[in-house]
XYZ file of C-alpha atoms in Angstrom:
629
model
C 111.117 137.187 61.017
C 112.436 135.216 64.002
C 111.741 131.472 64.225
C 111.360 130.180 67.787
C 111.168 126.487 68.671
C 108.611 125.193 71.123
C 106.480 122.226 72.100
C 102.757 122.020 71.290
C 100.664 122.639 74.428
C 98.151 119.857 73.898
C 98.464 116.046 74.056
C 101.211 113.849 75.461
C 103.014 113.445 72.129
C 104.622 116.843 72.703
C 105.085 117.682 69.026
C 107.844 120.059 68.021
C 106.680 123.352 66.525
C 108.262 126.469 65.064
C 106.775 129.872 65.874
C 107.214 132.657 63.334
C 107.546 135.871 65.294
C 107.438 139.458 64.062
C 106.665 141.376 67.287
C 103.712 138.966 67.535
C 103.265 135.342 66.453
C 102.327 135.335 62.782
C 101.996 131.603 62.250
C 103.117 128.208 63.452
C 104.463 125.180 61.613
C 105.637 121.694 62.625
C 109.302 121.130 63.392
C 110.841 118.631 60.977
C 113.764 117.966 63.305
C 111.653 116.782 66.264
C 112.620 113.191 66.984
C 109.088 111.911 67.564
C 106.630 114.139 65.666
C 108.943 114.291 62.607
C 107.383 117.323 60.936
C 103.776 116.335 61.630
C 101.160 118.318 63.523
C 97.399 117.955 63.947
C 94.948 120.728 63.112
C 94.494 121.595 66.764
C 98.249 122.020 67.206
C 98.545 124.169 64.101
C 96.232 126.762 65.676
C 97.524 126.400 69.228
C 98.961 129.955 69.319
C 95.576 131.589 68.618
C 94.372 131.690 72.274
C 97.394 133.859 73.119
C 95.499 136.761 71.560
C 92.133 135.920 73.055
C 90.187 139.004 74.143
C 89.479 137.582 77.592
C 92.981 136.945 78.888
C 93.437 137.704 82.587
C 96.070 140.454 82.500
C 96.224 141.745 86.082
C 95.648 140.325 89.594
C 92.041 140.112 90.750
C 90.486 139.994 94.209
C 86.871 139.057 94.875
C 85.110 141.774 96.847
C 81.360 141.463 97.504
C 81.005 138.858 94.789
C 82.923 140.759 92.105
C 86.537 140.455 90.956
C 88.312 143.799 91.351
C 91.732 144.729 89.947
C 94.517 144.984 92.523
C 98.295 145.290 92.402
C 100.681 142.342 92.458
C 102.062 143.566 95.781
C 98.621 143.588 97.362
C 97.725 140.192 95.896
C 100.894 138.472 97.124
C 100.724 140.106 100.568
C 97.032 139.222 100.968
C 97.511 135.587 99.975
C 100.587 135.100 102.152
C 98.922 136.708 105.177
C 95.729 134.685 104.734
C 97.705 131.450 104.493
C 99.610 132.378 107.650
C 96.273 132.898 109.414
C 94.880 129.581 108.167
C 98.006 127.688 109.259
C 96.806 128.103 112.855
C 94.444 125.220 112.031
C 97.467 123.115 111.075
C 99.868 123.243 108.170
C 97.926 120.484 106.425
C 94.990 122.872 106.094
C 96.806 124.264 102.996
C 97.101 122.522 99.596
C 98.737 123.179 96.207
C 97.483 121.420 93.086
C 98.736 121.931 89.540
C 97.807 121.097 85.979
C 99.779 119.039 83.497
C 100.358 121.904 81.079
C 102.751 123.434 83.603
C 106.430 122.831 82.894
C 108.621 120.542 84.957
C 110.226 123.563 86.587
C 106.891 125.113 87.553
C 105.591 121.877 89.045
C 108.883 121.411 90.877
C 108.687 124.902 92.413
C 105.025 124.447 93.333
C 105.635 121.305 95.385
C 108.780 122.861 96.869
C 106.798 125.892 98.071
C 104.111 123.699 99.612
C 106.730 121.714 101.489
C 108.487 124.890 102.595
C 105.204 125.996 104.175
C 105.023 122.573 105.838
C 102.520 120.452 103.902
C 102.678 117.488 101.540
C 99.211 118.315 100.206
C 100.533 118.547 96.638
C 99.351 116.809 93.500
C 98.618 117.255 89.809
C 95.792 116.404 87.441
C 97.772 113.256 86.554
C 95.978 111.802 89.568
C 92.710 111.396 87.669
C 94.169 110.208 84.365
C 97.316 108.085 84.419
C 98.281 107.739 88.061
C 96.951 104.130 87.927
C 99.417 103.536 85.080
C 102.310 105.036 87.030
C 101.471 103.004 90.144
C 101.244 99.674 88.314
C 104.348 100.314 86.219
C 106.394 101.420 89.227
C 105.590 98.360 91.333
C 105.777 95.807 88.507
C 108.719 96.933 86.358
C 110.315 99.776 88.285
C 109.604 103.066 86.501
C 106.179 104.717 86.299
C 106.452 105.481 82.598
C 106.306 103.890 79.143
C 109.018 101.302 78.592
C 109.135 101.856 74.829
C 108.824 104.708 72.357
C 106.057 105.136 69.811
C 108.902 105.219 67.269
C 109.099 101.446 67.646
C 105.509 100.777 66.533
C 106.401 100.064 62.870
C 109.021 97.521 63.982
C 106.509 95.362 65.831
C 104.510 92.337 64.713
C 101.514 93.293 66.864
C 100.387 96.520 68.518
C 97.566 96.249 71.064
C 95.755 99.509 71.879
C 93.403 99.404 74.861
C 91.021 102.204 75.835
C 92.427 104.721 73.361
C 91.682 106.092 69.914
C 94.947 107.396 68.517
C 93.217 109.210 65.664
C 91.233 111.365 68.106
C 93.532 111.679 71.122
C 97.065 111.539 69.657
C 96.574 112.061 65.909
C 100.247 112.623 65.063
C 101.052 109.065 66.179
C 98.797 107.801 63.390
C 101.842 108.133 61.127
C 103.461 105.250 63.017
C 100.339 103.083 62.832
C 100.048 103.753 59.089
C 103.675 102.799 58.541
C 103.190 99.708 60.690
C 100.147 98.611 58.684
C 102.097 98.933 55.431
C 104.822 96.718 56.900
C 102.311 94.061 57.983
C 101.961 94.836 61.691
C 98.678 93.594 63.156
C 96.743 96.329 64.967
C 94.435 95.209 67.788
C 92.008 97.661 69.395
C 90.253 96.843 72.678
C 87.450 99.351 73.172
C 83.676 99.084 73.716
C 82.937 101.599 70.974
C 83.807 101.913 67.321
C 86.379 104.682 66.995
C 88.693 106.120 64.363
C 91.507 103.710 65.177
C 89.314 100.595 65.356
C 88.076 101.282 61.828
C 91.460 100.340 60.351
C 92.477 97.792 62.988
C 92.886 94.124 62.097
C 91.097 93.053 65.285
C 88.556 94.970 67.357
C 87.509 93.486 70.695
C 84.547 95.253 72.307
C 84.309 94.298 75.995
C 81.573 95.508 78.285
C 83.051 98.549 80.097
C 84.818 97.598 83.309
C 85.422 93.937 82.376
C 89.008 94.356 81.165
C 90.452 92.333 84.061
C 88.310 89.306 83.236
C 89.458 89.526 79.619
C 93.157 89.823 80.463
C 93.003 87.091 83.118
C 91.302 84.710 80.685
C 93.933 85.444 78.046
C 96.653 84.818 80.626
C 95.066 81.521 81.639
C 94.762 80.413 78.008
C 98.418 81.267 77.314
C 99.563 79.249 80.325
C 97.330 76.227 79.627
C 98.474 76.067 76.014
C 102.190 76.595 76.723
C 102.243 79.871 74.790
C 104.314 81.654 77.424
C 108.018 82.534 77.521
C 109.116 80.171 80.292
C 112.769 81.228 80.157
C 111.904 84.916 80.520
C 109.459 84.168 83.355
C 111.940 82.019 85.241
C 114.955 84.293 84.872
C 113.424 87.762 84.943
C 110.187 87.703 86.965
C 108.760 86.793 90.369
C 105.215 85.914 91.429
C 104.319 83.717 88.458
C 102.977 80.755 90.450
C 100.592 82.924 92.449
C 99.456 84.634 89.262
C 98.924 81.323 87.427
C 96.870 79.994 90.319
C 94.748 83.131 90.391
C 93.901 83.197 86.668
C 93.251 79.448 86.459
C 89.515 79.900 87.037
C 89.193 82.513 84.267
C 88.137 80.279 81.405
C 87.249 81.482 77.929
C 83.607 80.583 78.581
C 83.591 82.700 81.736
C 85.279 85.611 79.972
C 82.773 85.458 77.122
C 79.915 85.648 79.607
C 81.420 88.584 81.545
C 82.902 90.635 78.702
C 80.485 89.872 75.871
C 83.392 88.969 73.551
C 83.140 85.618 71.747
C 85.569 83.075 73.166
C 86.898 82.374 69.658
C 87.922 86.027 69.381
C 89.596 85.932 72.810
C 91.497 82.797 71.766
C 92.674 84.413 68.527
C 93.822 87.492 70.432
C 95.808 85.321 72.846
C 97.555 83.580 69.960
C 98.404 86.921 68.333
C 100.197 88.271 71.403
C 102.037 85.005 72.091
C 104.611 85.863 69.421
C 107.573 88.170 69.952
C 107.440 91.812 68.954
C 104.308 93.093 70.708
C 103.586 96.534 72.137
C 100.907 96.738 74.817
C 99.577 100.303 74.687
C 96.725 101.897 76.598
C 94.911 105.110 77.377
C 92.348 106.549 79.768
C 89.718 104.030 78.698
C 91.622 101.468 80.768
C 92.868 103.582 83.685
C 89.536 105.318 84.310
C 87.548 102.100 83.913
C 89.400 99.274 85.667
C 91.991 101.486 87.345
C 95.338 100.311 88.631
C 94.177 96.667 88.780
C 93.262 96.760 85.103
C 96.719 98.063 84.226
C 98.337 95.383 86.387
C 96.403 92.632 84.630
C 97.368 94.073 81.242
C 101.082 94.286 82.101
C 100.923 90.643 83.232
C 100.326 89.672 79.575
C 103.536 91.387 78.489
C 105.450 89.514 81.190
C 103.856 86.174 80.278
C 104.949 86.491 76.658
C 108.343 88.104 77.289
C 107.266 91.141 75.279
C 109.028 93.772 77.297
C 112.609 94.861 76.907
C 114.289 93.361 73.866
C 111.193 92.308 71.939
C 108.365 94.679 72.815
C 107.146 96.998 75.508
C 104.564 99.044 77.364
C 103.340 102.333 75.894
C 101.105 104.731 77.822
C 99.152 107.274 75.772
C 99.428 110.273 78.076
C 96.786 112.947 77.629
C 98.742 116.180 78.182
C 102.125 117.585 77.170
C 103.678 117.257 80.620
C 101.412 114.789 82.411
C 104.346 112.369 82.615
C 106.561 115.031 84.153
C 103.879 116.212 86.574
C 103.342 112.646 87.753
C 107.094 112.165 88.188
C 107.663 115.302 90.258
C 104.449 116.078 92.165
C 103.011 113.440 94.483
C 101.522 113.790 97.984
C 103.089 110.587 99.295
C 106.467 110.603 97.514
C 109.243 113.196 97.466
C 110.732 114.185 94.103
C 113.885 112.367 95.218
C 112.095 109.163 96.221
C 110.283 107.623 99.167
C 108.822 109.947 101.777
C 111.118 109.130 104.674
C 113.580 110.782 107.033
C 116.616 109.908 104.904
C 115.272 111.647 101.809
C 114.000 114.583 103.873
C 117.565 115.107 105.139
C 118.893 115.011 101.578
C 116.363 117.648 100.548
C 117.344 119.777 103.559
C 120.882 120.057 102.185
C 119.614 121.349 98.828
C 116.499 123.286 99.838
C 117.805 124.689 103.145
C 114.624 123.552 104.845
C 113.377 120.115 105.830
C 110.079 118.957 104.343
C 107.523 117.121 106.494
C 107.453 113.332 106.183
C 103.740 112.685 106.751
C 101.903 111.912 103.470
C 99.607 114.598 102.125
C 96.224 114.441 100.424
C 95.786 113.761 96.725
C 93.606 116.197 94.805
C 90.807 113.609 94.654
C 90.863 113.112 98.416
C 91.044 116.862 98.932
C 87.986 117.613 96.799
C 85.872 114.480 97.195
C 86.521 113.300 100.764
C 86.024 114.853 104.182
C 89.201 116.626 105.293
C 90.556 119.692 107.093
C 91.780 121.628 104.048
C 90.812 125.308 104.250
C 92.962 126.856 101.493
C 93.902 125.650 98.003
C 96.093 127.197 95.330
C 95.459 125.831 91.824
C 98.062 126.443 89.137
C 96.902 125.936 85.542
C 94.136 123.610 86.682
C 90.350 123.821 86.220
C 89.010 121.068 88.513
C 85.501 122.500 88.741
C 84.952 121.180 85.214
C 87.493 118.355 84.920
C 86.857 116.497 88.182
C 84.055 113.920 88.574
C 81.114 114.572 90.900
C 80.984 118.251 89.985
C 78.394 119.308 92.553
C 80.474 117.915 95.400
C 83.651 119.533 94.063
C 81.933 122.904 93.809
C 80.616 122.654 97.374
C 84.120 121.966 98.640
C 85.673 124.837 96.695
C 83.036 127.302 97.858
C 83.517 126.223 101.478
C 87.219 127.125 101.541
C 88.548 130.065 103.521
C 90.900 130.817 100.624
C 90.813 129.777 96.963
C 93.573 131.051 94.672
C 93.759 130.331 90.938
C 96.866 130.998 88.831
C 95.761 130.900 85.191
C 95.881 132.825 81.895
C 92.075 132.703 81.631
C 89.016 133.228 83.799
C 88.167 129.533 84.059
C 85.103 128.168 85.827
C 87.288 127.531 88.876
C 88.737 131.047 88.690
C 85.237 132.556 88.633
C 84.609 131.376 92.193
C 88.161 132.079 93.441
C 89.044 134.705 96.039
C 92.145 135.680 94.081
C 93.024 135.167 90.403
C 96.659 135.641 89.419
C 97.346 136.192 85.672
C 99.751 133.616 84.257
C 101.754 133.553 81.047
C 100.808 131.096 78.305
C 103.220 128.516 76.898
C 104.723 130.814 74.205
C 105.314 133.569 76.794
C 107.694 131.627 79.018
C 110.205 128.796 78.851
C 110.830 125.464 80.484
C 110.874 121.715 79.916
C 108.165 119.085 79.463
C 108.266 115.272 79.517
C 106.151 113.469 76.931
C 104.458 110.068 76.781
C 107.612 108.090 75.970
C 109.993 109.780 78.434
C 111.276 112.369 75.947
C 112.139 115.680 77.629
C 112.226 118.838 75.485
C 112.541 122.572 76.097
C 110.010 125.239 75.262
C 111.599 128.529 74.209
C 109.972 131.885 74.933
C 108.639 133.641 71.813
C 106.843 136.762 73.117
C 106.174 138.646 76.355
C 102.954 138.007 78.295
C 100.243 140.684 78.061
C 99.606 143.331 80.682
C 100.826 142.313 84.126
C 100.695 138.554 83.504
C 103.758 136.605 84.675
C 105.207 133.122 84.203
C 104.099 130.755 86.975
C 107.675 130.351 88.180
C 107.911 134.094 88.903
C 104.599 134.039 90.771
C 105.769 131.087 92.878
C 109.036 132.903 93.627
C 107.135 135.953 94.913
C 104.888 133.785 97.074
C 107.941 131.984 98.470
C 109.581 135.317 99.331
C 106.452 136.262 101.243
C 107.109 133.275 103.492
C 110.789 134.147 103.854
C 112.238 131.695 101.330
C 114.524 132.554 98.439
C 113.553 130.635 95.288
C 115.370 130.783 91.966
C 112.920 131.627 89.174
C 115.306 131.171 86.240
C 113.934 127.991 84.560
C 117.402 126.845 83.530
C 118.671 127.139 87.105
C 115.547 125.429 88.415
C 116.113 122.583 85.945
C 119.660 122.115 87.262
C 118.372 122.078 90.842
C 115.664 119.571 89.909
C 118.349 117.302 88.417
C 120.178 117.284 91.754
C 116.981 116.327 93.535
C 115.340 113.878 91.112
C 117.286 110.754 90.043
C 114.765 110.364 87.208
C 116.048 113.464 85.406
C 119.670 113.461 86.576
C 121.095 112.086 83.304
C 119.752 114.909 81.126
C 121.473 118.131 80.083
C 120.024 121.433 78.944
C 121.919 121.171 75.669
C 120.313 117.879 74.702
C 116.764 118.753 75.728
C 117.065 121.980 73.732
C 118.086 119.934 70.687
C 114.831 118.605 69.267
C 116.618 115.935 67.239
C 118.366 114.373 70.253
C 117.220 111.266 72.108
C 116.814 113.075 75.415
C 114.871 110.319 77.160
C 115.210 109.492 80.804
C 116.550 107.629 82.708
C 119.471 106.697 80.445
C 118.434 107.653 76.919
C 117.022 104.203 76.124
C 114.302 103.992 73.508
C 113.384 100.620 75.050
C 113.822 99.972 78.751
C 114.520 96.709 80.595
C 116.510 94.831 77.960
C 118.858 93.499 80.661
C 117.052 94.016 83.958
C 114.087 95.765 85.488
C 114.360 98.843 87.672
C 113.240 96.998 90.810
C 115.375 96.217 93.857
C 116.211 92.703 92.636
C 116.100 93.563 88.929
C 113.059 91.364 88.328
C 109.530 92.204 87.222
C 106.543 91.292 89.359
C 103.427 89.425 88.319
C 100.399 90.761 90.190
C 97.073 88.935 90.034
C 93.862 90.828 90.591
C 90.252 89.633 90.542
C 87.667 91.105 88.197
C 85.819 93.965 89.856
C 82.068 93.758 90.298
C 80.283 95.187 87.264
C 76.965 96.809 88.091
C 73.876 96.338 85.989
C 72.244 99.131 84.043
C 73.389 101.616 81.426
C 77.121 102.357 81.621
C 78.371 105.837 80.658
C 81.807 106.176 79.062
C 83.553 109.436 78.154
C 85.794 109.944 75.110
C 87.818 112.668 73.374
C 87.090 114.717 70.268
C 90.012 115.528 67.953
C 89.098 119.226 67.696
C 88.731 119.764 71.447
C 91.036 119.595 74.435
C 90.119 118.796 78.024
C 87.809 121.481 79.462
C 87.924 123.671 76.312
C 89.675 126.485 78.197
C 92.257 126.779 75.404
C 90.605 125.240 72.335
C 87.404 127.113 73.124
C 89.339 130.288 72.323
C 90.510 129.142 68.892
C 88.254 130.603 66.161
C 85.973 127.865 64.898
C 86.821 125.543 67.803
C 84.408 127.114 70.292
C 82.963 125.364 73.315
C 79.658 123.695 72.600
C 77.312 121.205 74.205
C 77.351 117.652 72.901
C 74.750 114.879 72.863
C 74.760 111.594 74.699
C 75.219 108.705 72.273
C 73.225 105.475 72.662
C 72.637 102.450 70.452
C 69.547 102.003 68.323
C 68.636 98.943 70.427
C 68.650 101.006 73.623
C 66.748 103.820 71.929
C 64.030 101.381 70.855
C 63.841 99.738 74.267
C 63.705 103.078 76.073
C 61.390 104.617 73.469
C 63.726 107.532 72.827
C 63.905 109.395 69.511
C 67.020 110.892 67.938
C 67.668 114.494 69.169
C 65.167 114.074 72.009
C 66.206 115.637 75.326
C 66.473 113.165 78.196
C 67.409 113.252 81.861
C 70.578 111.368 82.734
C 70.646 110.332 86.388
C 73.586 108.765 88.264
C 74.561 108.265 91.893
C 76.087 111.752 92.026
C 73.805 113.945 89.968
C 71.305 114.647 87.248
C 71.562 116.567 83.978
C 69.665 116.866 80.712
C 71.251 116.007 77.368
C 70.049 115.537 73.820
C 70.285 111.992 72.470
C 72.197 110.926 69.383
C 71.428 107.398 68.177
C 74.635 105.800 66.959
C 75.972 102.380 66.044
C 79.371 103.392 67.451
C 78.280 102.275 70.921
C 76.979 98.813 71.851
C 73.749 98.088 73.673
C 73.935 98.988 77.350
C 76.572 101.680 76.836
C 76.103 105.448 76.624
C 78.888 107.735 75.435
C 79.696 111.428 75.886
C 82.631 113.679 75.095
C 84.644 114.487 78.200
C 84.955 118.140 77.132
C 81.285 118.941 77.726
C 81.063 121.158 80.843
C 77.925 119.314 81.988
C 79.248 115.747 81.803
C 80.845 115.637 85.269
C 77.516 116.382 86.907
C 76.726 112.705 86.236
C 80.220 111.149 86.295
C 81.039 109.905 89.791
C-alpha cells in the first residue's frame, strides 16, 4: 500500500496528512513529521478524503440549455467559453472577471490571475476578501507584511495569549494542543468574544464586548497603558512612528466610556491592560474581529502590540486564517496589486518580461464590489468558489449572477452557484492533483497527488491552460514549473525551494524562514512600524446577529456535507433567555428574522452562550446570508 503525503483541505492550520492508497484511498492518518500539526488531526480532517467518492461528483463538462445542464465535450466547452468571452469583451475588457476560492493551490490562483490579466482585466480576487483581507491590509500598512508575524508554535513560550473573535476549539482544533501546553506552563489565556465558546471555557479571562465595540475597548486599553506608564517607551521611540497622534486620539477613551460602550466592567478592562503590559504576549484574532470592526478594528488591536513592544523579539501577531490557502490566495490574487507588488507601470514592465504580455495597470473590482455594487461586469468565472451561499446579502448576489451574460463555475461538485451557471467545468479534488498552499503562519507545504480524478474531471491548472490557449497564450500547467515561475514574480515566495516545501518537517516559512518576524526591523520603507488611530464606529441599536463556526462543518458544507454523518442541515438562531422572555419567544419556536437586506424564518434555541441583545447563527447554514448584509 502506497503512502502519499498531503495537506488537509480544511482550515488554515494546514495539517499534514498521510493517505494510504491501494488503487483508491483506503484511509488517512495525521503526519507526525509535520512541523506545525505534529501528528494531530481533528475529526473533520480524518474523514476529509470521503467526499472524493461522493456519488454526485461533476465528472464531465456541462452546458445549460433551456434551463437544464447537458453533457458536452471539453473541446466544445472551452471553445464556447472563449468565444463568448471574446464577444463580451466588445463591452470593454473590464466586463470580464475571475474569482477564486481559498482551497485552490498557490499555482492555481497564480494562473487564474495571470489569465485574467492576459485577457486584459484586473478584475481578479479570492474569497480572502470577505474574511481576512482587513487583517492583510492593516498588517501590510502597519508592520510591512500582510501575514502573521509569529507562529502558533510559540504559544507555549508566551506569558499571555490574547484571542479575539475566534474559538480555537471549533475553528482550528489542532492548535488546541498549543493552548493546552501553554496552560500547563502557566500562560494566561485571554478570550475576547461576545459569546461563551469552547476556548473561553478554559480561558483565564473572558471579556464579552457588545459586538462591534472592539475599537472602543482597544483604544481605552491603549489610553490606560499610556496614562499609567505601562508602555515600552524605548521600543516606541526607536522602532515606531505616529505615536503622538495615536496617544492624542485615544486620550478621550476612558475606562468609564469603554464600560458604557462595550458593556465590560472597567475593572476587567484595567486588569486586561495590566496583563498585556508585560513582555511575551501574542495578539491573535479571527473572523469575529475582521467581520465585525473590519480593518479599523485590526489596526486598533495591532496598536496594543506596538505600545507594549510585544512584536518581534518578545511576542507577535497571529491571524487565525479560515482556509488552507487563504493566506496564499490573499498574497497572490488582488484586484489592485500585482503579484510582484504595486500596480504601476514599472511592475507591469517586469511582468511583461516574464509573461510575454503586459498587464493593464488600472485597478480591478474586488469580488464584493463585483457582486454587491453597480458595475459593468457581464461575465464571471468562479474557480472553487460558491459565493451564492458564502457571500452576504444573498438575494442581491443571486440577482447579479443571474443577470450575467456568462457564468462559468469550475468545481468538483454541483454547488448552488454551479446550479445557475451557464457552464460547469469538472475539477479535480485536492487528492487528485498537486501544488502548494500557504497556512496561517506563513508555512508553505506541498500537496502530493494520490489518485486520478474521476471521469473527465481535470486539475484547475489544466483547465486554465486550455482556456489560455483559446486566447492564444501558452501557459505551463506543470505545478512545479508554475511554482518556479511564481517565485520569479512574487518576492514573497522567492526564498522558498520545492525541496523544502515538500519536506513537511522543514521550516519553509516566507519571507526568510523566520518563526518570528520583525526582531530587528519592520518590513516598511523606513523599517519602522506605524501607529494608526481610528475612532469607534457607530453601533446601531437593536438585536445584533453574529455568525460562528461549528467544528464538524466547513464553510458552505459543499465538502463536509458529503462526509457520511456530517450532512448539511439547518440550524437554529440562538438568543439569550432574557431576550426570549422580553420577546415572548419559546424554545424551538419558529420566528421571522428581518434585516436591512432580507427576511428568513429560523427556529429559536434559547442559550446562555449569547448575551442579551445578541443573536447567533452558524455561518454554514445556507439560509443565514439572506439576513446578513
